[in-house]
PDB file of C-alpha atoms in Angstrom:
ATOM      1  CA  MET Q   1      12.012 -38.271  20.081  1.00 40.00           C
ATOM      2  CA  SER Q   2       9.015 -36.289  19.634  1.00 37.00           C
ATOM      3  CA  THR Q   3       5.975 -36.134  16.762  1.00 40.00           C
ATOM      4  CA  SER Q   4       6.863 -33.905  14.354  1.00 45.00           C
ATOM      5  CA  ASP Q   5       5.136 -30.284  16.427  1.00 52.00           C
ATOM      6  CA  GLY Q   6       7.453 -31.090  18.871  1.00 58.00           C
ATOM      7  CA  ALA Q   7       5.348 -33.065  21.547  1.00 52.00           C
ATOM      8  CA  GLY Q   8       7.476 -36.392  21.969  1.00 62.00           C
ATOM      9  CA  TRP Q   9       7.605 -39.780  20.140  1.00 71.00           C
ATOM     10  CA  PRO Q  10       3.871 -40.803  19.981  1.00 74.00           C
ATOM     11  CA  GLY Q  11       5.230 -43.685  20.642  1.00 72.00           C
ATOM     12  CA  LEU Q  12       6.354 -43.552  24.433  1.00 76.00           C
ATOM     13  CA  THR Q  13       2.817 -42.687  25.318  1.00 77.00           C
ATOM     14  CA  ASN Q  14       0.640 -44.623  21.947  1.00 78.00           C
ATOM     15  CA  PRO Q  15       2.967 -48.003  22.010  1.00 87.00           C
ATOM     16  CA  GLU Q  16      -0.853 -49.556  19.213  1.00 92.00           C
ATOM     17  CA  HIS Q  17       1.683 -46.657  17.207  1.00 90.00           C
ATOM     18  CA  SER Q  18       5.213 -48.366  17.434  1.00 94.00           C
ATOM     19  CA  HIS Q  19       3.345 -52.104  16.905  1.00 94.00           C
ATOM     20  CA  TRP Q  20       2.211 -50.221  13.349  1.00 91.00           C
ATOM     21  CA  TYR Q  21       5.822 -49.123  12.739  1.00 91.00           C
ATOM     22  CA  ILE Q  22       7.071 -52.068  12.919  1.00 91.00           C
ATOM     23  CA  GLU Q  23       4.988 -54.193  11.207  1.00 93.00           C
ATOM     24  CA  ARG Q  24       4.898 -51.605   8.491  1.00 92.00           C
ATOM     25  CA  PHE Q  25       8.588 -51.784   7.373  1.00 89.00           C
ATOM     26  CA  ARG Q  26       7.987 -55.258   7.586  1.00 90.00           C
ATOM     27  CA  ALA Q  27       5.865 -55.484   5.156  1.00 95.00           C
ATOM     28  CA  MET Q  28       8.244 -53.498   2.821  1.00 89.00           C
ATOM     29  CA  ALA Q  29      10.789 -55.379   2.914  1.00 90.00           C
ATOM     30  CA  ALA Q  30       9.193 -58.940   2.764  1.00 93.00           C
ATOM     31  CA  ALA Q  31       7.493 -56.767   0.036  1.00 95.00           C
ATOM     32  CA  GLY Q  32      11.038 -56.316  -1.828  1.00 93.00           C
ATOM     33  CA  GLN Q  33      10.965 -52.417  -2.257  1.00 89.00           C
ATOM     34  CA  ASP Q  34      14.465 -50.466  -1.093  1.00 87.00           C
ATOM     35  CA  LEU Q  35      15.169 -50.359   2.159  1.00 88.00           C
ATOM     36  CA  ALA Q  36      18.367 -49.408   1.987  1.00 91.00           C
ATOM     37  CA  GLY Q  37      19.810 -46.370   0.952  1.00 92.00           C
ATOM     38  CA  GLU Q  38      20.488 -44.908   3.906  1.00 96.00           C
ATOM     39  CA  ALA Q  39      22.571 -47.907   4.680  1.00 97.00           C
ATOM     40  CA  ARG Q  40      24.467 -47.654   1.282  1.00 97.00           C
ATOM     41  CA  LEU Q  41      25.546 -43.892   1.709  1.00 97.00           C
ATOM     42  CA  VAL Q  42      27.323 -44.520   5.114  1.00 98.00           C
ATOM     43  CA  ASP Q  43      28.287 -48.115   4.103  1.00 98.00           C
ATOM     44  CA  ALA Q  44      30.142 -45.846   0.910  1.00 97.00           C
ATOM     45  CA  MET Q  45      32.008 -43.102   2.805  1.00 98.00           C
ATOM     46  CA  VAL Q  46      33.791 -44.898   5.957  1.00 98.00           C
ATOM     47  CA  GLU Q  47      36.172 -48.546   5.240  1.00 97.00           C
ATOM     48  CA  ARG Q  48      35.456 -51.448   6.197  1.00 95.00           C
ATOM     49  CA  GLY Q  49      34.374 -52.906   9.581  1.00 98.00           C
ATOM     50  CA  ALA Q  50      34.610 -48.924  11.385  1.00 98.00           C
ATOM     51  CA  ARG Q  51      32.493 -48.611  14.073  1.00 98.00           C
ATOM     52  CA  ILE Q  52      28.886 -47.002  13.613  1.00 98.00           C
ATOM     53  CA  LEU Q  53      26.632 -45.307  15.700  1.00 98.00           C
ATOM     54  CA  ASP Q  54      22.541 -45.754  14.242  1.00 98.00           C
ATOM     55  CA  ALA Q  55      21.191 -42.664  16.657  1.00 98.00           C
ATOM     56  CA  GLY Q  56      17.278 -42.824  17.106  1.00 97.00           C
ATOM     57  CA  CYS Q  57      18.032 -46.705  15.260  1.00 97.00           C
ATOM     58  CA  GLY Q  58      13.985 -47.172  15.334  1.00 95.00           C
ATOM     59  CA  PRO Q  59      13.230 -51.064  14.595  1.00 96.00           C
ATOM     60  CA  GLY Q  60      17.020 -51.791  13.188  1.00 96.00           C
ATOM     61  CA  ARG Q  61      16.720 -51.366   9.426  1.00 96.00           C
ATOM     62  CA  VAL Q  62      19.335 -48.669   8.360  1.00 97.00           C
ATOM     63  CA  GLY Q  63      21.781 -50.521  11.180  1.00 98.00           C
ATOM     64  CA  GLY Q  64      20.378 -53.909  11.097  1.00 97.00           C
ATOM     65  CA  GLU Q  65      21.938 -53.351   6.905  1.00 97.00           C
ATOM     66  CA  LEU Q  66      24.742 -51.825   7.274  1.00 98.00           C
ATOM     67  CA  HIS Q  67      25.993 -54.859  10.331  1.00 98.00           C
ATOM     68  CA  ALA Q  68      25.587 -56.964   7.231  1.00 97.00           C
ATOM     69  CA  ARG Q  69      27.770 -55.478   4.749  1.00 97.00           C
ATOM     70  CA  GLY Q  70      30.517 -55.802   7.749  1.00 98.00           C
ATOM     71  CA  HIS Q  71      30.178 -52.543  10.294  1.00 98.00           C
ATOM     72  CA  ARG Q  72      30.783 -52.636  14.348  1.00 98.00           C
ATOM     73  CA  VAL Q  73      26.328 -50.848  15.156  1.00 98.00           C
ATOM     74  CA  VAL Q  74      25.439 -50.191  17.596  1.00 98.00           C
ATOM     75  CA  GLY Q  75      21.878 -48.916  17.405  1.00 98.00           C
ATOM     76  CA  VAL Q  76      19.835 -46.935  19.954  1.00 98.00           C
ATOM     77  CA  ASP Q  77      15.701 -45.866  20.148  1.00 97.00           C
ATOM     78  CA  VAL Q  78      13.823 -44.090  23.067  1.00 95.00           C
ATOM     79  CA  ASP Q  79      11.542 -46.687  22.598  1.00 95.00           C
ATOM     80  CA  PRO Q  80      11.783 -49.907  24.004  1.00 96.00           C
ATOM     81  CA  ILE Q  81       9.699 -51.348  21.931  1.00 96.00           C
ATOM     82  CA  LEU Q  82      10.926 -50.756  18.845  1.00 97.00           C
ATOM     83  CA  ILE Q  83      14.647 -51.565  19.970  1.00 97.00           C
ATOM     84  CA  GLU Q  84      13.252 -55.384  20.777  1.00 97.00           C
ATOM     85  CA  ALA Q  85      11.794 -55.524  17.055  1.00 97.00           C
ATOM     86  CA  ALA Q  86      15.153 -54.341  15.979  1.00 97.00           C
ATOM     87  CA  ARG Q  87      16.717 -57.013  19.033  1.00 98.00           C
ATOM     88  CA  GLN Q  88      14.256 -59.645  17.445  1.00 97.00           C
ATOM     89  CA  ASP Q  89      14.617 -58.803  13.835  1.00 96.00           C
ATOM     90  CA  HIS Q  90      18.294 -57.620  13.269  1.00 96.00           C
ATOM     91  CA  PRO Q  91      20.834 -60.237  15.731  1.00 96.00           C
ATOM     92  CA  GLY Q  92      23.972 -58.812  15.516  1.00 96.00           C
ATOM     93  CA  PRO Q  93      23.817 -55.023  16.242  1.00 98.00           C
ATOM     94  CA  ARG Q  94      24.630 -54.241  20.496  1.00 98.00           C
ATOM     95  CA  TRP Q  95      20.219 -52.481  20.155  1.00 98.00           C
ATOM     96  CA  LEU Q  96      20.027 -49.986  23.938  1.00 98.00           C
ATOM     97  CA  VAL Q  97      17.870 -48.473  24.925  1.00 97.00           C
ATOM     98  CA  SER Q  98      17.836 -44.338  25.826  1.00 96.00           C
ATOM     99  CA  ASP Q  99      17.276 -40.620  25.132  1.00 95.00           C
ATOM    100  CA  LEU Q 100      19.524 -38.943  22.631  1.00 97.00           C
ATOM    101  CA  ALA Q 101      19.172 -35.775  24.782  1.00 96.00           C
ATOM    102  CA  ALA Q 102      20.163 -37.965  27.667  1.00 97.00           C
ATOM    103  CA  LEU Q 103      22.240 -40.125  25.091  1.00 97.00           C
ATOM    104  CA  ASP Q 104      25.706 -41.223  27.706  1.00 97.00           C
ATOM    105  CA  LEU Q 105      27.561 -44.625  25.865  1.00 97.00           C
ATOM    106  CA  ASP Q 106      30.242 -44.686  28.594  1.00 97.00           C
ATOM    107  CA  ALA Q 107      27.534 -45.840  31.087  1.00 97.00           C
ATOM    108  CA  MET Q 108      26.897 -48.451  28.475  1.00 97.00           C
ATOM    109  CA  GLY Q 109      29.786 -49.334  28.295  1.00 97.00           C
ATOM    110  CA  GLU Q 110      30.551 -47.660  24.794  1.00 97.00           C
ATOM    111  CA  GLY Q 111      32.748 -45.435  25.265  1.00 94.00           C
ATOM    112  CA  GLU Q 112      34.765 -46.256  22.873  1.00 97.00           C
ATOM    113  CA  PRO Q 113      34.484 -43.487  19.735  1.00 98.00           C
ATOM    114  CA  PHE Q 114      32.590 -44.311  17.058  1.00 98.00           C
ATOM    115  CA  ASP Q 115      33.802 -44.125  12.964  1.00 98.00           C
ATOM    116  CA  ALA Q 116      30.598 -41.578  12.173  1.00 98.00           C
ATOM    117  CA  ALA Q 117      26.959 -41.510  13.011  1.00 98.00           C
ATOM    118  CA  VAL Q 118      23.934 -42.062  11.047  1.00 98.00           C
ATOM    119  CA  LEU Q 119      20.508 -40.477  12.441  1.00 98.00           C
ATOM    120  CA  ALA Q 120      17.900 -41.824   8.801  1.00 96.00           C
ATOM    121  CA  GLY Q 121      14.781 -42.006   9.809  1.00 84.00           C
ATOM    122  CA  ASN Q 122      13.293 -38.086  10.367  1.00 89.00           C
ATOM    123  CA  VAL Q 123      14.955 -38.678  13.577  1.00 94.00           C
ATOM    124  CA  MET Q 124      15.104 -35.024  14.405  1.00 94.00           C
ATOM    125  CA  PRO Q 125      11.835 -33.514  14.127  1.00 93.00           C
ATOM    126  CA  PHE Q 126      11.597 -36.934  16.415  1.00 92.00           C
ATOM    127  CA  LEU Q 127      13.568 -34.648  19.462  1.00 94.00           C
ATOM    128  CA  VAL Q 128      12.158 -33.456  21.801  1.00 93.00           C
ATOM    129  CA  ARG Q 129      11.491 -29.651  20.099  1.00 92.00           C
ATOM    130  CA  GLY Q 130      13.675 -27.814  22.910  1.00 94.00           C
ATOM    131  CA  THR Q 131      17.006 -31.329  22.903  1.00 96.00           C
ATOM    132  CA  GLU Q 132      17.805 -31.074  19.021  1.00 97.00           C
ATOM    133  CA  SER Q 133      21.030 -28.976  19.955  1.00 98.00           C
ATOM    134  CA  GLU Q 134      21.614 -31.410  23.397  1.00 98.00           C
ATOM    135  CA  ALA Q 135      20.961 -34.700  21.086  1.00 98.00           C
ATOM    136  CA  LEU Q 136      23.099 -32.867  18.155  1.00 98.00           C
ATOM    137  CA  ARG Q 137      25.869 -33.035  20.664  1.00 98.00           C
ATOM    138  CA  ARG Q 138      25.901 -35.572  22.101  1.00 98.00           C
ATOM    139  CA  VAL Q 139      25.624 -38.206  19.210  1.00 98.00           C
ATOM    140  CA  GLY Q 140      28.964 -35.965  17.858  1.00 98.00           C
ATOM    141  CA  ALA Q 141      30.342 -36.149  20.839  1.00 98.00           C
ATOM    142  CA  ALA Q 142      30.675 -40.219  20.642  1.00 98.00           C
ATOM    143  CA  VAL Q 143      32.194 -39.973  16.845  1.00 98.00           C
ATOM    144  CA  SER Q 144      35.859 -40.139  16.258  1.00 98.00           C
ATOM    145  CA  ALA Q 145      37.479 -36.083  15.417  1.00 97.00           C
ATOM    146  CA  ASP Q 146      37.406 -36.895  12.210  1.00 97.00           C
ATOM    147  CA  GLY Q 147      34.333 -39.243  11.836  1.00 98.00           C
ATOM    148  CA  PHE Q 148      30.963 -37.607  10.314  1.00 98.00           C
ATOM    149  CA  VAL Q 149      27.694 -37.721  11.797  1.00 98.00           C
ATOM    150  CA  VAL Q 150      24.812 -38.311   8.623  1.00 98.00           C
ATOM    151  CA  VAL Q 151      21.716 -36.879   9.284  1.00 98.00           C
ATOM    152  CA  GLY Q 152      18.231 -36.600   7.053  1.00 98.00           C
ATOM    153  CA  TYR Q 153      14.929 -35.870   7.281  1.00 97.00           C
ATOM    154  CA  GLN Q 154      11.794 -33.919   6.163  1.00 96.00           C
ATOM    155  CA  VAL Q 155      12.315 -30.402   6.119  1.00 96.00           C
ATOM    156  CA  GLY Q 156       9.180 -29.460   6.318  1.00 94.00           C
ATOM    157  CA  ARG Q 157       8.615 -31.134  10.473  1.00 93.00           C
ATOM    158  CA  LEU Q 158      12.442 -29.339  11.036  1.00 93.00           C
ATOM    159  CA  PRO Q 159      13.635 -25.392   9.930  1.00 94.00           C
ATOM    160  CA  LEU Q 160      16.595 -26.001   8.084  1.00 96.00           C
ATOM    161  CA  GLU Q 161      17.555 -22.675  10.196  1.00 96.00           C
ATOM    162  CA  LEU Q 162      16.184 -24.556  13.505  1.00 96.00           C
ATOM    163  CA  PHE Q 163      18.579 -27.142  12.337  1.00 97.00           C
ATOM    164  CA  ASP Q 164      21.474 -25.775  11.471  1.00 98.00           C
ATOM    165  CA  ALA Q 165      21.762 -24.040  14.861  1.00 98.00           C
ATOM    166  CA  ALA Q 166      21.460 -26.627  16.478  1.00 98.00           C
ATOM    167  CA  VAL Q 167      24.684 -27.992  14.418  1.00 98.00           C
ATOM    168  CA  ALA Q 168      26.465 -24.909  16.018  1.00 98.00           C
ATOM    169  CA  ASP Q 169      25.063 -24.773  19.945  1.00 98.00           C
ATOM    170  CA  ALA Q 170      26.245 -28.681  19.568  1.00 98.00           C
ATOM    171  CA  GLY Q 171      30.190 -27.806  18.126  1.00 98.00           C
ATOM    172  CA  LEU Q 172      29.582 -28.976  14.516  1.00 98.00           C
ATOM    173  CA  ARG Q 173      29.027 -28.141  11.344  1.00 98.00           C
ATOM    174  CA  VAL Q 174      28.105 -28.573   7.628  1.00 98.00           C
ATOM    175  CA  GLU Q 175      29.832 -29.839   5.857  1.00 98.00           C
ATOM    176  CA  HIS Q 176      28.212 -30.844   2.844  1.00 98.00           C
ATOM    177  CA  ARG Q 177      24.255 -31.249   2.238  1.00 98.00           C
ATOM    178  CA  PHE Q 178      21.757 -32.673  -0.528  1.00 98.00           C
ATOM    179  CA  ALA Q 179      18.362 -33.565  -1.346  1.00 98.00           C
ATOM    180  CA  THR Q 180      18.267 -36.941  -1.288  1.00 97.00           C
ATOM    181  CA  TRP Q 181      20.023 -40.267   0.085  1.00 96.00           C
ATOM    182  CA  GLN Q 182      21.148 -40.533  -3.488  1.00 95.00           C
ATOM    183  CA  LEU Q 183      23.943 -37.131  -3.016  1.00 96.00           C
ATOM    184  CA  GLY Q 184      20.725 -35.420  -5.073  1.00 97.00           C
ATOM    185  CA  ALA Q 185      22.104 -31.696  -6.070  1.00 98.00           C
ATOM    186  CA  TRP Q 186      20.369 -30.188  -2.616  1.00 98.00           C
ATOM    187  CA  HIS Q 187      18.795 -27.076  -3.541  1.00 97.00           C
ATOM    188  CA  ASP Q 188      16.789 -24.166  -1.876  1.00 94.00           C
ATOM    189  CA  ASP Q 189      13.882 -25.480  -2.752  1.00 95.00           C
ATOM    190  CA  ALA Q 190      13.855 -29.098  -1.718  1.00 97.00           C
ATOM    191  CA  ASP Q 191      11.962 -30.892   0.246  1.00 96.00           C
ATOM    192  CA  PHE Q 192      14.322 -33.941   1.793  1.00 97.00           C
ATOM    193  CA  ALA Q 193      17.313 -32.621   3.595  1.00 98.00           C
ATOM    194  CA  VAL Q 194      20.656 -35.097   3.974  1.00 98.00           C
ATOM    195  CA  SER Q 195      23.215 -33.491   5.629  1.00 98.00           C
ATOM    196  CA  VAL Q 196      27.009 -34.565   6.768  1.00 98.00           C
ATOM    197  CA  LEU Q 197      28.354 -33.160  10.235  1.00 98.00           C
ATOM    198  CA  ARG Q 198      32.080 -32.997  11.222  1.00 98.00           C
ATOM    199  CA  HIS Q 199      33.040 -31.694  14.632  1.00 98.00           C
ATOM    200  CA  ALA Q 200      34.327 -26.949  14.061  1.00 96.00           C
TER     201      ALA Q 200
END
């Protein structure tokens, strides 16, 4: 993962950033804020008991909610501090440490295809710049032939043209695009994009 300038997820060089990130979402959850929007969308798109990859899972907010809704979840993140928080706060899913651009699920005992994958919480801008295609290729390869990958991020952090080029390079295609996780209609000046990807 990287910062929006492409330099790398800050928690890998500054662990305090990771701890701040964890506590920020714990505080939001304790305050009763709605943190389940991404999970609700994915839940509506799959059958009951689906196998779902939470790619760039962070401290497990999305994957934990999907598990609570009855799905079989595997979460992956490059930051071991975030993964440890996911294991503490959201027991049930399997949480793994890996860079998405080097993801080898077979080697981690997770070779069974997934019905869907989700990249939420600005995962794309937090990939090291230049690795977007490889990360999407590896995530896409983990999804079954009729499955999907859904990606949401702030377009100001990564130009949509770069994202769409990476999607094509990864052998995927954009099937749908929305401006919010609540399926707000896409428009060219939207500052957020939720894209549903399928195998090309």
